[in-house]
Tab-separated table of C-alpha atoms in Angstrom:
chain	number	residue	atom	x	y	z
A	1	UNK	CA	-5.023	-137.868	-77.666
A	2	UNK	CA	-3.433	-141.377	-77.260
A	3	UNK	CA	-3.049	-141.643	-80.898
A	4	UNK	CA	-0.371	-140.095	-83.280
A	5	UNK	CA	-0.774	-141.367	-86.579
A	6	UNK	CA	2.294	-141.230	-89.527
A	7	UNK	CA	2.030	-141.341	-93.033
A	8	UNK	CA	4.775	-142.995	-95.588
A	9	UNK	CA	4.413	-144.016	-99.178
A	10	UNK	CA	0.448	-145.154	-99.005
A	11	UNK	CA	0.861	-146.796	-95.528
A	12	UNK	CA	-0.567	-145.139	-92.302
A	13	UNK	CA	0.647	-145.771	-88.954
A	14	UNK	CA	-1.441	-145.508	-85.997
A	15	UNK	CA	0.244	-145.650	-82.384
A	16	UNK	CA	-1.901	-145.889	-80.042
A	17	UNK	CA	-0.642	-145.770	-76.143
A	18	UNK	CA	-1.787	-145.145	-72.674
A	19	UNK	CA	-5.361	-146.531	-71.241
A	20	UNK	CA	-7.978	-147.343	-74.360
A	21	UNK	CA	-11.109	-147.861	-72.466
A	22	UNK	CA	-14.546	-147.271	-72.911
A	23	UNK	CA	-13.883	-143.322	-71.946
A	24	UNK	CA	-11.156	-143.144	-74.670
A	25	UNK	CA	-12.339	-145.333	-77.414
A	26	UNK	CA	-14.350	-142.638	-78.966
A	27	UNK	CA	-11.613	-139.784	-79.434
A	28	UNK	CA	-9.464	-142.667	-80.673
A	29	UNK	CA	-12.008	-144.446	-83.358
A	30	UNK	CA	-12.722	-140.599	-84.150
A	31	UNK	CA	-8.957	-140.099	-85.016
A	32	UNK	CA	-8.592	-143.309	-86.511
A	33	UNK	CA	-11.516	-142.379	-89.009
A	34	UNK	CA	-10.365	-139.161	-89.670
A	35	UNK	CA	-7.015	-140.043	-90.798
A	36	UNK	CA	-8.164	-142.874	-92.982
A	37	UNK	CA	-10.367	-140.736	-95.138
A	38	UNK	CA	-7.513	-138.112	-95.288
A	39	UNK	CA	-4.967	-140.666	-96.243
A	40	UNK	CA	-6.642	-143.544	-97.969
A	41	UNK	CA	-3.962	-145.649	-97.440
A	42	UNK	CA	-3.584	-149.210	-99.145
A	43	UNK	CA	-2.118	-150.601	-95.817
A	44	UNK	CA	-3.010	-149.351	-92.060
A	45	UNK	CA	-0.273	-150.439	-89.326
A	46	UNK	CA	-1.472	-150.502	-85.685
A	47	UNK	CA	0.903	-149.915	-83.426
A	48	UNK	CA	0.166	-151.078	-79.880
A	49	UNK	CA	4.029	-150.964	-78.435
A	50	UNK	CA	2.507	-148.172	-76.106
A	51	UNK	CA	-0.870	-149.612	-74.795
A	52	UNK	CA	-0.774	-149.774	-71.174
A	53	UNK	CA	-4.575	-151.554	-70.746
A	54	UNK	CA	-7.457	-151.857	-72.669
A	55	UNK	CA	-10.435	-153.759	-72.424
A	56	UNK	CA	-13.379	-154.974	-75.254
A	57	UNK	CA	-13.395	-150.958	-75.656
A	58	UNK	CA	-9.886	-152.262	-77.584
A	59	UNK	CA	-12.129	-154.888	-79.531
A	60	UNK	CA	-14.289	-152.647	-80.622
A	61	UNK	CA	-11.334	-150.185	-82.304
A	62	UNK	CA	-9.733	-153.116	-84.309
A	63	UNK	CA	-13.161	-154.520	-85.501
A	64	UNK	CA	-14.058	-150.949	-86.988
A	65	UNK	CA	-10.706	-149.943	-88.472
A	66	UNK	CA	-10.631	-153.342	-89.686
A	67	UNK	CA	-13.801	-152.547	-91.493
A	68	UNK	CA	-12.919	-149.204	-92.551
A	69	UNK	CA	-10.512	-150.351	-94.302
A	70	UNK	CA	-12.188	-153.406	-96.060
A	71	UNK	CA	-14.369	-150.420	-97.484
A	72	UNK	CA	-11.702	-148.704	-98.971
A	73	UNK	CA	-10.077	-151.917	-100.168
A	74	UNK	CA	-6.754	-151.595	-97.803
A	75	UNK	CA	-5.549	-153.747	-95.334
A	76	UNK	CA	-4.851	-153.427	-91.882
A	77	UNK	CA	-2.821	-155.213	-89.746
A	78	UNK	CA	-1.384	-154.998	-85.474
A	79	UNK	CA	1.696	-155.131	-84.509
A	80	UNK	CA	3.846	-155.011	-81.014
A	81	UNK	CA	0.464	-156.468	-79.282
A	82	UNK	CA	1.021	-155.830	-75.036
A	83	UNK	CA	0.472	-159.382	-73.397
A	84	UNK	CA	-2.422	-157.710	-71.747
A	85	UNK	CA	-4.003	-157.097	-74.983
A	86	UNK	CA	-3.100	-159.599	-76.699
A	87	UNK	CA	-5.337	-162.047	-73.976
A	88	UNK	CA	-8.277	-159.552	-74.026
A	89	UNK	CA	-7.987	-160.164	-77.716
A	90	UNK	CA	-7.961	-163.726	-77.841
A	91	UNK	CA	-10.895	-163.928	-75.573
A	92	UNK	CA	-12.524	-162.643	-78.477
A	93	UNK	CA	-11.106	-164.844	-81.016
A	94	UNK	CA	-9.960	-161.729	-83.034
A	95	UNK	CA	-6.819	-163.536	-84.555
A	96	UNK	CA	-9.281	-165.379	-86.315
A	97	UNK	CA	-10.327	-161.903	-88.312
A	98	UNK	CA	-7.222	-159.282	-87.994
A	99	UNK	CA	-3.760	-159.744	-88.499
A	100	UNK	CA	-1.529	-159.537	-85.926
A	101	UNK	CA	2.104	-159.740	-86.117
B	1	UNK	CA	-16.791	-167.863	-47.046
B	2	UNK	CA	-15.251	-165.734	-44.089
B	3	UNK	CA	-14.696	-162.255	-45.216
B	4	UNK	CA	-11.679	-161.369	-43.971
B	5	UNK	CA	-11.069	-157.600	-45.402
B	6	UNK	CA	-13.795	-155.439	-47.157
B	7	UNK	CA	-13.519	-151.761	-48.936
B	8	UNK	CA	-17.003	-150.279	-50.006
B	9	UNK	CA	-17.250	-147.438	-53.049
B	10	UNK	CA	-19.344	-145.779	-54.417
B	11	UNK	CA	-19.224	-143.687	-57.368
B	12	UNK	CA	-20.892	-141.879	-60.740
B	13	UNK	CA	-21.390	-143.412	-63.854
B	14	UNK	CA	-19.040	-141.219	-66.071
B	15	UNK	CA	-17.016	-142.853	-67.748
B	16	UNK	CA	-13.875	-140.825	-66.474
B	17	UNK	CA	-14.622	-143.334	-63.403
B	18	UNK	CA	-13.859	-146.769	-65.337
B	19	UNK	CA	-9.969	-146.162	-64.880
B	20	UNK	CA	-10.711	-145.238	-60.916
B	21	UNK	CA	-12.339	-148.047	-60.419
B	22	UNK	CA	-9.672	-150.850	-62.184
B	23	UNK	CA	-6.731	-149.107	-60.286
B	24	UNK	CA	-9.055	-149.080	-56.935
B	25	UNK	CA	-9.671	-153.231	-57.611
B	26	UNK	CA	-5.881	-153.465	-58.703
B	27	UNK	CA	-4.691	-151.241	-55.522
B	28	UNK	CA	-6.820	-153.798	-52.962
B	29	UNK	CA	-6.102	-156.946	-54.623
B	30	UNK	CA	-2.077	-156.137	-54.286
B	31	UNK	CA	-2.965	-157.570	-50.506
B	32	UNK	CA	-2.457	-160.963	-52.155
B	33	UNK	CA	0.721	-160.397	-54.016
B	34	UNK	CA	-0.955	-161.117	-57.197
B	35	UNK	CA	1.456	-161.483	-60.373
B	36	UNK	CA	1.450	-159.168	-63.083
B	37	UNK	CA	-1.130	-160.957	-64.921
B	38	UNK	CA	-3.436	-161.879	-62.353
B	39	UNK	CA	-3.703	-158.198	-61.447
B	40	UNK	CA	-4.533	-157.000	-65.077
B	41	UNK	CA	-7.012	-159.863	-65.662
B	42	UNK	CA	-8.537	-158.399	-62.448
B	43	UNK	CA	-8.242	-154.711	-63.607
B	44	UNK	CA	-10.112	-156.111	-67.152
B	45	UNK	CA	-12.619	-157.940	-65.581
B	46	UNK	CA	-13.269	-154.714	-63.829
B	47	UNK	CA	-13.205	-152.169	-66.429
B	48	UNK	CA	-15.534	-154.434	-68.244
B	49	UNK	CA	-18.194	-154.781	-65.362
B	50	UNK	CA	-18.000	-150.848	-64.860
B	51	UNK	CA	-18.850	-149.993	-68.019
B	52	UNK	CA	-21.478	-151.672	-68.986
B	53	UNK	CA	-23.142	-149.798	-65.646
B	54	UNK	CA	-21.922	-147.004	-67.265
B	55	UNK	CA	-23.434	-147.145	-70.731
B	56	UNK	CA	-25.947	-149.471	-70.091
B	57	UNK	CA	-27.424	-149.127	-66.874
B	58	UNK	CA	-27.676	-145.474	-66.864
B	59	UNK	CA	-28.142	-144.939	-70.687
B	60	UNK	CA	-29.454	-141.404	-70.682
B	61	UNK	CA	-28.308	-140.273	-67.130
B	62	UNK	CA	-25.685	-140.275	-64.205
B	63	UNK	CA	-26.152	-143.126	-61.677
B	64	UNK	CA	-24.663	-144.189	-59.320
B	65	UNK	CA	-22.498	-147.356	-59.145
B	66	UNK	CA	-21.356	-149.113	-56.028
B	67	UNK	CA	-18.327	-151.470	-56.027
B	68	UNK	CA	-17.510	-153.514	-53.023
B	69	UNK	CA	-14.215	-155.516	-52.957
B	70	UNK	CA	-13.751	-158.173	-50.547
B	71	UNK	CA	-10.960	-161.073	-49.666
B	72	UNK	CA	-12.186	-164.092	-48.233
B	73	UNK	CA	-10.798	-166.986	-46.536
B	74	UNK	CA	-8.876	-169.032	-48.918
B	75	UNK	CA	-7.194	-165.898	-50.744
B	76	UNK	CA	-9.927	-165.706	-53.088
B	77	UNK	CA	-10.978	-161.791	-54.263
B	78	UNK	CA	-14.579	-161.222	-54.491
B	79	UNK	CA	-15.586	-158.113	-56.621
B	80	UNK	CA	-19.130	-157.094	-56.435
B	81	UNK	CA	-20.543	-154.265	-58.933
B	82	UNK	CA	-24.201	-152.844	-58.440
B	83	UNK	CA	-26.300	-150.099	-60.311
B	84	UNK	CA	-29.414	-149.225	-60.005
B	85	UNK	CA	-30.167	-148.472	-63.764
B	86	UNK	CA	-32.090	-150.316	-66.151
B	87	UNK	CA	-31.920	-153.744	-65.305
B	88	UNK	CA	-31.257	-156.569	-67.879
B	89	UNK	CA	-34.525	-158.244	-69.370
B	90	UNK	CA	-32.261	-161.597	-70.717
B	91	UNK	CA	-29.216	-161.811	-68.747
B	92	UNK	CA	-28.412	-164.953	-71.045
B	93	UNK	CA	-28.778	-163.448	-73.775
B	94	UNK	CA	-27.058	-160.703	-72.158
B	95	UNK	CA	-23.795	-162.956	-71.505
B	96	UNK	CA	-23.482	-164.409	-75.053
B	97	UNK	CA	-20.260	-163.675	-76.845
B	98	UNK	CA	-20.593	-160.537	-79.643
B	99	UNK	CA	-24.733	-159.443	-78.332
B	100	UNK	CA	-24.806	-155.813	-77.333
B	101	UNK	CA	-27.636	-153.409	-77.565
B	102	UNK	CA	-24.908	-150.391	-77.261
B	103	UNK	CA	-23.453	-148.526	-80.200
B	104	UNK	CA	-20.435	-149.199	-82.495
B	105	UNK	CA	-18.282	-148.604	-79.436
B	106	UNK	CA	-19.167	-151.745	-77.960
B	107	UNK	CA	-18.196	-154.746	-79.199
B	108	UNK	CA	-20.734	-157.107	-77.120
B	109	UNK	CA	-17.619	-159.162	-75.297
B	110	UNK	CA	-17.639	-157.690	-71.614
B	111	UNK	CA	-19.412	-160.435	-69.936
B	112	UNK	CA	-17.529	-163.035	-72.299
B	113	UNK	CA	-14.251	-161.375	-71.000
B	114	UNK	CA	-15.272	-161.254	-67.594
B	115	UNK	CA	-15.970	-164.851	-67.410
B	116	UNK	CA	-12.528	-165.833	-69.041
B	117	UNK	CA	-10.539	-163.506	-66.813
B	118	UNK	CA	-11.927	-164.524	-63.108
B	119	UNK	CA	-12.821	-168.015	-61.856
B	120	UNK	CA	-16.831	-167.091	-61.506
B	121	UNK	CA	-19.560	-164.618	-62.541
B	122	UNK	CA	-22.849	-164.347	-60.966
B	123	UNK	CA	-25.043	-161.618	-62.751
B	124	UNK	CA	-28.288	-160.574	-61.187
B	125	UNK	CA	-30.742	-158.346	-62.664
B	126	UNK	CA	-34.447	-156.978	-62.715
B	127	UNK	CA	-35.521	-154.846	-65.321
B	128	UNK	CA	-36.016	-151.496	-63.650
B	129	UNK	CA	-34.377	-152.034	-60.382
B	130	UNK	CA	-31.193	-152.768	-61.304
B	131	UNK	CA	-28.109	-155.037	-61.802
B	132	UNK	CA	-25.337	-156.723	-59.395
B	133	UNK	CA	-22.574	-158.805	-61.101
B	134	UNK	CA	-20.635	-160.699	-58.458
B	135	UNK	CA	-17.201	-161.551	-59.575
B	136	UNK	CA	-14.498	-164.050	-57.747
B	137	UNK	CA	-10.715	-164.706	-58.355
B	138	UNK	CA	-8.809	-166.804	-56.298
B	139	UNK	CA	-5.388	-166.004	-56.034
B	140	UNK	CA	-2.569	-168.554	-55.883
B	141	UNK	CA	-0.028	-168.226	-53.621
B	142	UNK	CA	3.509	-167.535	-54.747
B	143	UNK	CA	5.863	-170.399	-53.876
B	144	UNK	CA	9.315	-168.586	-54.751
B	145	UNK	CA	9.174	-165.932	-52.264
């Protein structure tokens, strides 16, 4: 699984590394889900230091954790954003709708 | 334009096969000393042209996909995808930013990203018989070398 998720005080962490594509978007939305509704946490850190690639597979992931945690009232922000990423990303204009730092 | 080198694939539409084919695209395009970020807006472009053949094309079945990569005079890559799936009934509706018909998974910005990452996009479809995006990328050549 390309996600290992840490819990501290009411913030969850959420690394996510190696390829997220289309094949391992699911598993990682699955996870993401998962440890939300186990954890409830007020904020929701994504930690991207170990993406290799991804592609709008990537878009898809931040758009529904984003969302997830709108429902639950928390917020969610990305940090350590690959320069790969980080272009697919602003192709889509998502700085305009997640926080990235 | 001359087509000076050409490598022909084919493969099936699982989706274990996107990573294949951006590493395949990545591997032939090194021909043209690409930098670093040339080769992973190639590799996106890719991985974004594969799999929509994957979960569109072939919604409810294994297809085959065919890719054929291609330099031709001028250093310029030429990427071809084809499938033989579904077909697209609006390819421009198809190709605006944030429309998908897949599932939560997809987030309806493949053909946006495509278009962004390489210098053209030619996409060529008939409900039924199938889909070919063309893609081409001209690479500069490196000065400090």
């Amino acid at each position: 699984m390309p996600i290992r998720c840490t819990e501290e005080g009411r913030t969850l962490t959420a690394e996510v590394s190696g390829e997220l594509d289309h094949h391992a978007a699911r598993a990682v939305m699955e996870e993401l889900d998962r440890q939300i509704d186990l954890t409830l946490p007020r904020t929701l850190v994504l930690d991207l230091n170990g993406l290799a690639f991804t592609d709008s597979s990537g878009i898809a992931v931040l758009l529904r954790a984003q969302r997830r945690m709108g429902q639950i009232r928390g917020t969610m922000r990305v940090v350590h954003t690959p320069d790969q990423a980080g272009k697919v990303f602003q192709a889509a204009g998502l700085e305009r709708m997640i926080r990235f730092e | 334009m001359k087509r000076e080198n050409c490598v022909s694939m084919e493969f099936w539409s699982c989706s274990a096969n996107e990573g294949f084919a951006r590493s395949a695209a990545a591997c032939f395009a090194a021909q043209l000393d690409p930098t670093l970020e040339e080769i992973n807006d190639i590799k996106t472009a890719v991985s974004e042209a594969v799999t929509n053949a994957i979960v569109h094309a072939y919604p409810d079945t294994i297809g085959k996909i065919s890719m054929r990569l291609s330099l031709l005079e001028g250093r310029c890559l030429e990427i071809v995808v084809k499938d033989r799936g579904v077909g697209i009934a609006d390819v421009a509706q198809a190709r605006e930013p944030l429309f998908t018909t897949g599932s939560e998974e997809r987030s309806g910005m493949g053909f946006t990203i495509m278009e962004s990452f390489m210098d053209t996009l030619k996409v060529r479809s008939a409900p039924g018989k199938g889909t070919v995006v063309t893609m081409r990328r001209k690479i500069a050549r490196r000065a400090s070398r």
